[in-house]
Amino acid sequence: MLIPRFLLRHQITIEPYLGDTSKGPKYGPATTVRCFLDEQTRSVRSPGGEDVTSTSTAYADPGTAAPTLSRVTLPGGRVTRVIQTKNRDGGGLPTPDHVEIQLE
C-alpha cells in the first residue's frame, strides 16, 4: 500500500550527491518528486552517529532516491541537504509504504 496520492501535496527537487571534487560537492541531475512535507524541527541521529537538527521531513513513494548529503530545494525555495533516508515498509501490513527523507 502506498501513501494516498491526495496527501502528496508538495513538490521538492532532489539533486543526488555524487561525491566531492577539488571544486566542492558534485551533484547529479535534478529530479522533481511529489511528497508530503512536514516542516517541523526535531533532533535526529545522522548515519555517522551524531545528533543533528532536522528542520523538515519529506515522505515520498518507495524507491525515491535521495542519498545522504543530496541537495534539496523545498517549495518555498529554501535549499537544504539530506541527513538520511529511511525506507518504511509495512511488510504487507495495511500501512503506507514510503521513504522518509530527513532534511537539515
PDB file of N, CA and C in Angstrom:
ATOM      1  N   MET A   1       0.847  -1.180   0.000  1.00  0.00           N
ATOM      2  CA  MET A   1       0.000   0.000   0.000  1.00  0.00           C
ATOM      3  C   MET A   1       0.892   1.243   0.000  1.00  0.00           C
ATOM      4  N   LEU A   2       0.576   2.209  -0.848  1.00  0.00           N
ATOM      5  CA  LEU A   2       1.342   3.448  -0.945  1.00  0.00           C
ATOM      6  C   LEU A   2       0.641   4.583  -0.194  1.00  0.00           C
ATOM      7  N   ILE A   3       1.360   5.683  -0.007  1.00  0.00           N
ATOM      8  CA  ILE A   3       0.739   6.880   0.557  1.00  0.00           C
ATOM      9  C   ILE A   3      -0.346   7.323  -0.424  1.00  0.00           C
ATOM     10  N   PRO A   4      -1.557   7.599   0.046  1.00  0.00           N
ATOM     11  CA  PRO A   4      -2.615   8.061  -0.862  1.00  0.00           C
ATOM     12  C   PRO A   4      -2.170   9.306  -1.637  1.00  0.00           C
ATOM     13  N   ARG A   5      -2.444   9.312  -2.925  1.00  0.00           N
ATOM     14  CA  ARG A   5      -1.993  10.393  -3.818  1.00  0.00           C
ATOM     15  C   ARG A   5      -2.419  11.776  -3.344  1.00  0.00           C
ATOM     16  N   PHE A   6      -3.615  11.899  -2.758  1.00  0.00           N
ATOM     17  CA  PHE A   6      -4.097  13.220  -2.357  1.00  0.00           C
ATOM     18  C   PHE A   6      -3.268  13.822  -1.217  1.00  0.00           C
ATOM     19  N   LEU A   7      -2.478  12.993  -0.529  1.00  0.00           N
ATOM     20  CA  LEU A   7      -1.627  13.506   0.545  1.00  0.00           C
ATOM     21  C   LEU A   7      -0.296  14.053   0.026  1.00  0.00           C
ATOM     22  N   LEU A   8       0.082  13.692  -1.193  1.00  0.00           N
ATOM     23  CA  LEU A   8       1.354  14.152  -1.749  1.00  0.00           C
ATOM     24  C   LEU A   8       1.157  15.538  -2.362  1.00  0.00           C
ATOM     25  N   ARG A   9       1.013  16.532  -1.494  1.00  0.00           N
ATOM     26  CA  ARG A   9       0.625  17.894  -1.870  1.00  0.00           C
ATOM     27  C   ARG A   9       1.799  18.790  -2.255  1.00  0.00           C
ATOM     28  N   HIS A  10       3.008  18.353  -1.976  1.00  0.00           N
ATOM     29  CA  HIS A  10       4.180  19.196  -2.192  1.00  0.00           C
ATOM     30  C   HIS A  10       5.087  18.607  -3.267  1.00  0.00           C
ATOM     31  N   GLN A  11       5.959  19.461  -3.792  1.00  0.00           N
ATOM     32  CA  GLN A  11       6.999  19.015  -4.721  1.00  0.00           C
ATOM     33  C   GLN A  11       8.337  19.544  -4.244  1.00  0.00           C
ATOM     34  N   ILE A  12       9.331  18.658  -4.206  1.00  0.00           N
ATOM     35  CA  ILE A  12      10.687  19.058  -3.886  1.00  0.00           C
ATOM     36  C   ILE A  12      11.580  18.660  -5.054  1.00  0.00           C
ATOM     37  N   THR A  13      12.726  19.304  -5.151  1.00  0.00           N
ATOM     38  CA  THR A  13      13.691  18.958  -6.183  1.00  0.00           C
ATOM     39  C   THR A  13      14.913  18.364  -5.502  1.00  0.00           C
ATOM     40  N   ILE A  14      15.291  17.161  -5.933  1.00  0.00           N
ATOM     41  CA  ILE A  14      16.440  16.459  -5.344  1.00  0.00           C
ATOM     42  C   ILE A  14      17.564  16.383  -6.373  1.00  0.00           C
ATOM     43  N   GLU A  15      18.746  16.839  -5.960  1.00  0.00           N
ATOM     44  CA  GLU A  15      19.958  16.692  -6.763  1.00  0.00           C
ATOM     45  C   GLU A  15      20.851  15.711  -6.010  1.00  0.00           C
ATOM     46  N   PRO A  16      20.960  14.463  -6.484  1.00  0.00           N
ATOM     47  CA  PRO A  16      21.691  13.441  -5.719  1.00  0.00           C
ATOM     48  C   PRO A  16      23.171  13.766  -5.563  1.00  0.00           C
ATOM     49  N   TYR A  17      23.658  13.576  -4.357  1.00  0.00           N
ATOM     50  CA  TYR A  17      25.069  13.798  -4.049  1.00  0.00           C
ATOM     51  C   TYR A  17      25.899  12.700  -4.693  1.00  0.00           C
ATOM     52  N   LEU A  18      26.920  13.090  -5.447  1.00  0.00           N
ATOM     53  CA  LEU A  18      27.777  12.128  -6.144  1.00  0.00           C
ATOM     54  C   LEU A  18      29.174  12.025  -5.537  1.00  0.00           C
ATOM     55  N   GLY A  19      29.516  12.954  -4.666  1.00  0.00           N
ATOM     56  CA  GLY A  19      30.838  12.941  -4.046  1.00  0.00           C
ATOM     57  C   GLY A  19      31.482  14.314  -4.090  1.00  0.00           C
ATOM     58  N   ASP A  20      32.695  14.393  -3.552  1.00  0.00           N
ATOM     59  CA  ASP A  20      33.432  15.657  -3.523  1.00  0.00           C
ATOM     60  C   ASP A  20      34.447  15.703  -4.652  1.00  0.00           C
ATOM     61  N   THR A  21      34.665  16.899  -5.155  1.00  0.00           N
ATOM     62  CA  THR A  21      35.698  17.142  -6.163  1.00  0.00           C
ATOM     63  C   THR A  21      36.614  18.231  -5.630  1.00  0.00           C
ATOM     64  N   SER A  22      37.620  18.597  -6.389  1.00  0.00           N
ATOM     65  CA  SER A  22      38.521  19.670  -5.964  1.00  0.00           C
ATOM     66  C   SER A  22      37.807  21.015  -5.908  1.00  0.00           C
ATOM     67  N   LYS A  23      36.643  21.110  -6.554  1.00  0.00           N
ATOM     68  CA  LYS A  23      35.867  22.356  -6.567  1.00  0.00           C
ATOM     69  C   LYS A  23      34.683  22.325  -5.605  1.00  0.00           C
ATOM     70  N   GLY A  24      34.546  21.249  -4.829  1.00  0.00           N
ATOM     71  CA  GLY A  24      33.440  21.133  -3.880  1.00  0.00           C
ATOM     72  C   GLY A  24      32.550  19.953  -4.209  1.00  0.00           C
ATOM     73  N   PRO A  25      31.361  19.897  -3.584  1.00  0.00           N
ATOM     74  CA  PRO A  25      30.463  18.765  -3.800  1.00  0.00           C
ATOM     75  C   PRO A  25      29.984  18.687  -5.248  1.00  0.00           C
ATOM     76  N   LYS A  26      29.775  17.459  -5.730  1.00  0.00           N
ATOM     77  CA  LYS A  26      29.250  17.241  -7.074  1.00  0.00           C
ATOM     78  C   LYS A  26      27.875  16.589  -6.943  1.00  0.00           C
ATOM     79  N   TYR A  27      26.916  17.117  -7.719  1.00  0.00           N
ATOM     80  CA  TYR A  27      25.539  16.631  -7.670  1.00  0.00           C
ATOM     81  C   TYR A  27      25.100  16.142  -9.042  1.00  0.00           C
ATOM     82  N   GLY A  28      24.193  15.180  -9.040  1.00  0.00           N
ATOM     83  CA  GLY A  28      23.625  14.663 -10.280  1.00  0.00           C
ATOM     84  C   GLY A  28      22.482  15.540 -10.756  1.00  0.00           C
ATOM     85  N   PRO A  29      21.832  15.121 -11.845  1.00  0.00           N
ATOM     86  CA  PRO A  29      20.720  15.894 -12.399  1.00  0.00           C
ATOM     87  C   PRO A  29      19.548  15.987 -11.412  1.00  0.00           C
ATOM     88  N   ALA A  30      18.909  17.142 -11.426  1.00  0.00           N
ATOM     89  CA  ALA A  30      17.777  17.397 -10.529  1.00  0.00           C
ATOM     90  C   ALA A  30      16.552  16.579 -10.944  1.00  0.00           C
ATOM     91  N   THR A  31      15.841  16.063  -9.943  1.00  0.00           N
ATOM     92  CA  THR A  31      14.605  15.318 -10.149  1.00  0.00           C
ATOM     93  C   THR A  31      13.525  15.941  -9.272  1.00  0.00           C
ATOM     94  N   THR A  32      12.358  16.186  -9.842  1.00  0.00           N
ATOM     95  CA  THR A  32      11.231  16.701  -9.063  1.00  0.00           C
ATOM     96  C   THR A  32      10.443  15.517  -8.510  1.00  0.00           C
ATOM     97  N   VAL A  33      10.144  15.571  -7.210  1.00  0.00           N
ATOM     98  CA  VAL A  33       9.490  14.469  -6.504  1.00  0.00           C
ATOM     99  C   VAL A  33       8.253  14.999  -5.794  1.00  0.00           C
ATOM    100  N   ARG A  34       7.130  14.309  -5.966  1.00  0.00           N
ATOM    101  CA  ARG A  34       5.933  14.612  -5.185  1.00  0.00           C
ATOM    102  C   ARG A  34       6.088  13.990  -3.811  1.00  0.00           C
ATOM    103  N   CYS A  35       5.660  14.737  -2.786  1.00  0.00           N
ATOM    104  CA  CYS A  35       5.821  14.248  -1.418  1.00  0.00           C
ATOM    105  C   CYS A  35       4.841  14.958  -0.492  1.00  0.00           C
ATOM    106  N   PHE A  36       4.847  14.519   0.757  1.00  0.00           N
ATOM    107  CA  PHE A  36       4.211  15.265   1.831  1.00  0.00           C
ATOM    108  C   PHE A  36       5.354  15.838   2.646  1.00  0.00           C
ATOM    109  N   LEU A  37       5.398  17.148   2.817  1.00  0.00           N
ATOM    110  CA  LEU A  37       6.496  17.817   3.509  1.00  0.00           C
ATOM    111  C   LEU A  37       6.039  18.283   4.882  1.00  0.00           C
ATOM    112  N   ASP A  38       6.726  17.821   5.913  1.00  0.00           N
ATOM    113  CA  ASP A  38       6.448  18.215   7.287  1.00  0.00           C
ATOM    114  C   ASP A  38       7.601  19.100   7.753  1.00  0.00           C
ATOM    115  N   GLU A  39       7.349  20.415   7.839  1.00  0.00           N
ATOM    116  CA  GLU A  39       8.395  21.350   8.264  1.00  0.00           C
ATOM    117  C   GLU A  39       8.324  21.517   9.773  1.00  0.00           C
ATOM    118  N   GLN A  40       8.958  20.569  10.440  1.00  0.00           N
ATOM    119  CA  GLN A  40       8.979  20.534  11.901  1.00  0.00           C
ATOM    120  C   GLN A  40      10.417  20.302  12.343  1.00  0.00           C
ATOM    121  N   THR A  41      10.879  21.080  13.298  1.00  0.00           N
ATOM    122  CA  THR A  41      12.237  20.930  13.806  1.00  0.00           C
ATOM    123  C   THR A  41      12.267  19.824  14.853  1.00  0.00           C
ATOM    124  N   ARG A  42      13.238  18.901  14.669  1.00  0.00           N
ATOM    125  CA  ARG A  42      13.401  17.821  15.633  1.00  0.00           C
ATOM    126  C   ARG A  42      14.836  17.326  15.585  1.00  0.00           C
ATOM    127  N   SER A  43      15.241  16.622  16.610  1.00  0.00           N
ATOM    128  CA  SER A  43      16.587  16.073  16.687  1.00  0.00           C
ATOM    129  C   SER A  43      16.573  14.665  16.093  1.00  0.00           C
ATOM    130  N   VAL A  44      17.538  14.390  15.201  1.00  0.00           N
ATOM    131  CA  VAL A  44      17.681  13.058  14.608  1.00  0.00           C
ATOM    132  C   VAL A  44      19.147  12.644  14.690  1.00  0.00           C
ATOM    133  N   ARG A  45      19.391  11.364  14.517  1.00  0.00           N
ATOM    134  CA  ARG A  45      20.753  10.855  14.531  1.00  0.00           C
ATOM    135  C   ARG A  45      21.204  10.641  13.089  1.00  0.00           C
ATOM    136  N   SER A  46      22.359  11.192  12.745  1.00  0.00           N
ATOM    137  CA  SER A  46      22.904  11.070  11.389  1.00  0.00           C
ATOM    138  C   SER A  46      23.482   9.668  11.210  1.00  0.00           C
ATOM    139  N   PRO A  47      23.765   9.271   9.955  1.00  0.00           N
ATOM    140  CA  PRO A  47      24.389   7.961   9.740  1.00  0.00           C
ATOM    141  C   PRO A  47      25.736   7.811  10.465  1.00  0.00           C
ATOM    142  N   GLY A  48      26.404   8.931  10.738  1.00  0.00           N
ATOM    143  CA  GLY A  48      27.672   8.907  11.459  1.00  0.00           C
ATOM    144  C   GLY A  48      27.516   8.822  12.969  1.00  0.00           C
ATOM    145  N   GLY A  49      26.273   8.844  13.460  1.00  0.00           N
ATOM    146  CA  GLY A  49      26.009   8.712  14.889  1.00  0.00           C
ATOM    147  C   GLY A  49      25.890  10.016  15.646  1.00  0.00           C
ATOM    148  N   GLU A  50      25.975  11.172  14.962  1.00  0.00           N
ATOM    149  CA  GLU A  50      25.864  12.456  15.646  1.00  0.00           C
ATOM    150  C   GLU A  50      24.393  12.861  15.753  1.00  0.00           C
ATOM    151  N   ASP A  51      24.070  13.576  16.816  1.00  0.00           N
ATOM    152  CA  ASP A  51      22.741  14.169  16.942  1.00  0.00           C
ATOM    153  C   ASP A  51      22.739  15.474  16.160  1.00  0.00           C
ATOM    154  N   VAL A  52      21.831  15.599  15.198  1.00  0.00           N
ATOM    155  CA  VAL A  52      21.725  16.807  14.385  1.00  0.00           C
ATOM    156  C   VAL A  52      20.278  17.276  14.382  1.00  0.00           C
ATOM    157  N   THR A  53      20.072  18.516  13.994  1.00  0.00           N
ATOM    158  CA  THR A  53      18.730  19.085  13.952  1.00  0.00           C
ATOM    159  C   THR A  53      18.174  18.973  12.542  1.00  0.00           C
ATOM    160  N   SER A  54      17.000  18.372  12.443  1.00  0.00           N
ATOM    161  CA  SER A  54      16.288  18.278  11.175  1.00  0.00           C
ATOM    162  C   SER A  54      15.186  19.329  11.195  1.00  0.00           C
ATOM    163  N   THR A  55      15.114  20.145  10.136  1.00  0.00           N
ATOM    164  CA  THR A  55      14.085  21.180  10.084  1.00  0.00           C
ATOM    165  C   THR A  55      12.886  20.763   9.249  1.00  0.00           C
ATOM    166  N   SER A  56      13.026  19.690   8.471  1.00  0.00           N
ATOM    167  CA  SER A  56      11.932  19.228   7.619  1.00  0.00           C
ATOM    168  C   SER A  56      12.077  17.734   7.367  1.00  0.00           C
ATOM    169  N   THR A  57      10.947  17.086   7.124  1.00  0.00           N
ATOM    170  CA  THR A  57      10.929  15.681   6.729  1.00  0.00           C
ATOM    171  C   THR A  57       9.978  15.542   5.558  1.00  0.00           C
ATOM    172  N   ALA A  58      10.452  14.885   4.495  1.00  0.00           N
ATOM    173  CA  ALA A  58       9.612  14.637   3.320  1.00  0.00           C
ATOM    174  C   ALA A  58       9.265  13.157   3.286  1.00  0.00           C
ATOM    175  N   TYR A  59       8.004  12.860   2.977  1.00  0.00           N
ATOM    176  CA  TYR A  59       7.529  11.490   2.844  1.00  0.00           C
ATOM    177  C   TYR A  59       7.168  11.279   1.381  1.00  0.00           C
ATOM    178  N   ALA A  60       7.864  10.344   0.721  1.00  0.00           N
ATOM    179  CA  ALA A  60       7.699  10.136  -0.716  1.00  0.00           C
ATOM    180  C   ALA A  60       7.477   8.652  -1.014  1.00  0.00           C
ATOM    181  N   ASP A  61       7.211   8.358  -2.275  1.00  0.00           N
ATOM    182  CA  ASP A  61       6.971   6.988  -2.710  1.00  0.00           C
ATOM    183  C   ASP A  61       8.202   6.114  -2.512  1.00  0.00           C
ATOM    184  N   PRO A  62       7.994   4.808  -2.277  1.00  0.00           N
ATOM    185  CA  PRO A  62       9.126   3.886  -2.205  1.00  0.00           C
ATOM    186  C   PRO A  62       9.960   3.973  -3.489  1.00  0.00           C
ATOM    187  N   GLY A  63      11.260   3.817  -3.338  1.00  0.00           N
ATOM    188  CA  GLY A  63      12.146   3.881  -4.490  1.00  0.00           C
ATOM    189  C   GLY A  63      12.682   5.266  -4.784  1.00  0.00           C
ATOM    190  N   THR A  64      12.201   6.282  -4.065  1.00  0.00           N
ATOM    191  CA  THR A  64      12.708   7.642  -4.259  1.00  0.00           C
ATOM    192  C   THR A  64      14.173   7.678  -3.819  1.00  0.00           C
ATOM    193  N   ALA A  65      15.041   8.138  -4.706  1.00  0.00           N
ATOM    194  CA  ALA A  65      16.471   8.189  -4.418  1.00  0.00           C
ATOM    195  C   ALA A  65      16.846   9.558  -3.860  1.00  0.00           C
ATOM    196  N   ALA A  66      17.407   9.551  -2.655  1.00  0.00           N
ATOM    197  CA  ALA A  66      17.875  10.780  -2.019  1.00  0.00           C
ATOM    198  C   ALA A  66      19.048  10.426  -1.110  1.00  0.00           C
ATOM    199  N   PRO A  67      20.231  10.191  -1.713  1.00  0.00           N
ATOM    200  CA  PRO A  67      21.395   9.818  -0.901  1.00  0.00           C
ATOM    201  C   PRO A  67      21.745  10.896   0.129  1.00  0.00           C
ATOM    202  N   THR A  68      22.363  10.473   1.210  1.00  0.00           N
ATOM    203  CA  THR A  68      22.842  11.405   2.227  1.00  0.00           C
ATOM    204  C   THR A  68      23.685  12.497   1.562  1.00  0.00           C
ATOM    205  N   LEU A  69      23.492  13.735   2.000  1.00  0.00           N
ATOM    206  CA  LEU A  69      24.162  14.951   1.528  1.00  0.00           C
ATOM    207  C   LEU A  69      23.634  15.464   0.188  1.00  0.00           C
ATOM    208  N   SER A  70      22.584  14.843  -0.362  1.00  0.00           N
ATOM    209  CA  SER A  70      21.980  15.363  -1.591  1.00  0.00           C
ATOM    210  C   SER A  70      21.418  16.751  -1.321  1.00  0.00           C
ATOM    211  N   ARG A  71      21.376  17.567  -2.355  1.00  0.00           N
ATOM    212  CA  ARG A  71      20.839  18.923  -2.253  1.00  0.00           C
ATOM    213  C   ARG A  71      19.351  18.871  -2.593  1.00  0.00           C
ATOM    214  N   VAL A  72      18.535  19.510  -1.744  1.00  0.00           N
ATOM    215  CA  VAL A  72      17.081  19.501  -1.919  1.00  0.00           C
ATOM    216  C   VAL A  72      16.566  20.933  -1.886  1.00  0.00           C
ATOM    217  N   THR A  73      15.730  21.275  -2.867  1.00  0.00           N
ATOM    218  CA  THR A  73      15.077  22.581  -2.884  1.00  0.00           C
ATOM    219  C   THR A  73      13.623  22.371  -2.491  1.00  0.00           C
ATOM    220  N   LEU A  74      13.208  23.080  -1.443  1.00  0.00           N
ATOM    221  CA  LEU A  74      11.843  22.960  -0.924  1.00  0.00           C
ATOM    222  C   LEU A  74      10.901  23.885  -1.694  1.00  0.00           C
ATOM    223  N   PRO A  75       9.576  23.700  -1.545  1.00  0.00           N
ATOM    224  CA  PRO A  75       8.617  24.509  -2.309  1.00  0.00           C
ATOM    225  C   PRO A  75       8.803  26.022  -2.153  1.00  0.00           C
ATOM    226  N   GLY A  76       9.213  26.475  -0.996  1.00  0.00           N
ATOM    227  CA  GLY A  76       9.410  27.907  -0.778  1.00  0.00           C
ATOM    228  C   GLY A  76      10.720  28.445  -1.334  1.00  0.00           C
ATOM    229  N   GLY A  77      11.565  27.570  -1.885  1.00  0.00           N
ATOM    230  CA  GLY A  77      12.834  28.000  -2.456  1.00  0.00           C
ATOM    231  C   GLY A  77      14.040  27.749  -1.568  1.00  0.00           C
ATOM    232  N   ARG A  78      13.806  27.372  -0.319  1.00  0.00           N
ATOM    233  CA  ARG A  78      14.926  27.100   0.584  1.00  0.00           C
ATOM    234  C   ARG A  78      15.678  25.857   0.119  1.00  0.00           C
ATOM    235  N   VAL A  79      17.010  25.944   0.128  1.00  0.00           N
ATOM    236  CA  VAL A  79      17.860  24.815  -0.269  1.00  0.00           C
ATOM    237  C   VAL A  79      18.441  24.196   0.990  1.00  0.00           C
ATOM    238  N   THR A  80      18.349  22.883   1.091  1.00  0.00           N
ATOM    239  CA  THR A  80      18.817  22.151   2.259  1.00  0.00           C
ATOM    240  C   THR A  80      19.514  20.883   1.794  1.00  0.00           C
ATOM    241  N   ARG A  81      19.978  20.059   2.736  1.00  0.00           N
ATOM    242  CA  ARG A  81      20.643  18.807   2.388  1.00  0.00           C
ATOM    243  C   ARG A  81      20.003  17.645   3.133  1.00  0.00           C
ATOM    244  N   VAL A  82      20.154  16.451   2.575  1.00  0.00           N
ATOM    245  CA  VAL A  82      19.613  15.238   3.185  1.00  0.00           C
ATOM    246  C   VAL A  82      20.523  14.796   4.325  1.00  0.00           C
ATOM    247  N   ILE A  83      19.918  14.567   5.488  1.00  0.00           N
ATOM    248  CA  ILE A  83      20.652  13.993   6.620  1.00  0.00           C
ATOM    249  C   ILE A  83      20.721  12.478   6.419  1.00  0.00           C
ATOM    250  N   GLN A  84      19.556  11.874   6.192  1.00  0.00           N
ATOM    251  CA  GLN A  84      19.490  10.452   5.897  1.00  0.00           C
ATOM    252  C   GLN A  84      18.118  10.109   5.341  1.00  0.00           C
ATOM    253  N   THR A  85      18.043   8.960   4.694  1.00  0.00           N
ATOM    254  CA  THR A  85      16.804   8.467   4.113  1.00  0.00           C
ATOM    255  C   THR A  85      16.487   7.126   4.751  1.00  0.00           C
ATOM    256  N   LYS A  86      15.213   6.923   5.090  1.00  0.00           N
ATOM    257  CA  LYS A  86      14.793   5.655   5.690  1.00  0.00           C
ATOM    258  C   LYS A  86      13.655   5.056   4.878  1.00  0.00           C
ATOM    259  N   ASN A  87      13.793   3.783   4.543  1.00  0.00           N
ATOM    260  CA  ASN A  87      12.712   3.070   3.866  1.00  0.00           C
ATOM    261  C   ASN A  87      11.741   2.559   4.913  1.00  0.00           C
ATOM    262  N   ARG A  88      10.492   2.892   4.749  1.00  0.00           N
ATOM    263  CA  ARG A  88       9.443   2.470   5.684  1.00  0.00           C
ATOM    264  C   ARG A  88       8.523   1.491   4.958  1.00  0.00           C
ATOM    265  N   ASP A  89       8.699   0.217   5.239  1.00  0.00           N
ATOM    266  CA  ASP A  89       7.951  -0.850   4.579  1.00  0.00           C
ATOM    267  C   ASP A  89       7.127  -1.576   5.628  1.00  0.00           C
ATOM    268  N   GLY A  90       5.826  -1.633   5.418  1.00  0.00           N
ATOM    269  CA  GLY A  90       4.933  -2.280   6.379  1.00  0.00           C
ATOM    270  C   GLY A  90       4.978  -3.792   6.332  1.00  0.00           C
ATOM    271  N   GLY A  91       5.745  -4.377   5.414  1.00  0.00           N
ATOM    272  CA  GLY A  91       5.858  -5.828   5.357  1.00  0.00           C
ATOM    273  C   GLY A  91       4.543  -6.525   5.067  1.00  0.00           C
ATOM    274  N   GLY A  92       3.692  -5.886   4.276  1.00  0.00           N
ATOM    275  CA  GLY A  92       2.402  -6.479   3.940  1.00  0.00           C
ATOM    276  C   GLY A  92       1.262  -6.023   4.837  1.00  0.00           C
ATOM    277  N   LEU A  93       1.579  -5.319   5.918  1.00  0.00           N
ATOM    278  CA  LEU A  93       0.517  -4.777   6.772  1.00  0.00           C
ATOM    279  C   LEU A  93      -0.164  -3.616   6.049  1.00  0.00           C
ATOM    280  N   PRO A  94      -1.385  -3.291   6.419  1.00  0.00           N
ATOM    281  CA  PRO A  94      -2.098  -2.207   5.725  1.00  0.00           C
ATOM    282  C   PRO A  94      -1.654  -0.818   6.170  1.00  0.00           C
ATOM    283  N   THR A  95      -0.352  -0.566   6.051  1.00  0.00           N
ATOM    284  CA  THR A  95       0.212   0.748   6.351  1.00  0.00           C
ATOM    285  C   THR A  95       0.876   1.266   5.088  1.00  0.00           C
ATOM    286  N   PRO A  96       0.938   2.572   4.894  1.00  0.00           N
ATOM    287  CA  PRO A  96       1.529   3.096   3.658  1.00  0.00           C
ATOM    288  C   PRO A  96       3.050   2.928   3.624  1.00  0.00           C
ATOM    289  N   ASP A  97       3.540   2.196   2.635  1.00  0.00           N
ATOM    290  CA  ASP A  97       4.978   2.084   2.409  1.00  0.00           C
ATOM    291  C   ASP A  97       5.466   3.416   1.845  1.00  0.00           C
ATOM    292  N   HIS A  98       6.631   3.870   2.299  1.00  0.00           N
ATOM    293  CA  HIS A  98       7.142   5.154   1.838  1.00  0.00           C
ATOM    294  C   HIS A  98       8.622   5.293   2.174  1.00  0.00           C
ATOM    295  N   VAL A  99       9.215   6.369   1.688  1.00  0.00           N
ATOM    296  CA  VAL A  99      10.583   6.748   2.023  1.00  0.00           C
ATOM    297  C   VAL A  99      10.492   8.026   2.848  1.00  0.00           C
ATOM    298  N   GLU A 100      11.185   8.016   3.983  1.00  0.00           N
ATOM    299  CA  GLU A 100      11.249   9.190   4.856  1.00  0.00           C
ATOM    300  C   GLU A 100      12.590   9.862   4.606  1.00  0.00           C
ATOM    301  N   ILE A 101      12.556  11.129   4.184  1.00  0.00           N
ATOM    302  CA  ILE A 101      13.784  11.873   3.881  1.00  0.00           C
ATOM    303  C   ILE A 101      13.948  12.963   4.930  1.00  0.00           C
ATOM    304  N   GLN A 102      14.943  12.794   5.809  1.00  0.00           N
ATOM    305  CA  GLN A 102      15.189  13.764   6.858  1.00  0.00           C
ATOM    306  C   GLN A 102      16.139  14.831   6.318  1.00  0.00           C
ATOM    307  N   LEU A 103      15.739  16.105   6.472  1.00  0.00           N
ATOM    308  CA  LEU A 103      16.469  17.223   5.881  1.00  0.00           C
ATOM    309  C   LEU A 103      17.032  18.147   6.950  1.00  0.00           C
ATOM    310  N   GLU A 104      18.184  18.784   6.639  1.00  0.00           N
ATOM    311  CA  GLU A 104      18.776  19.765   7.556  1.00  0.00           C
ATOM    312  C   GLU A 104      17.889  20.980   7.655  1.00  0.00           C
TER     313      GLU A 104
END
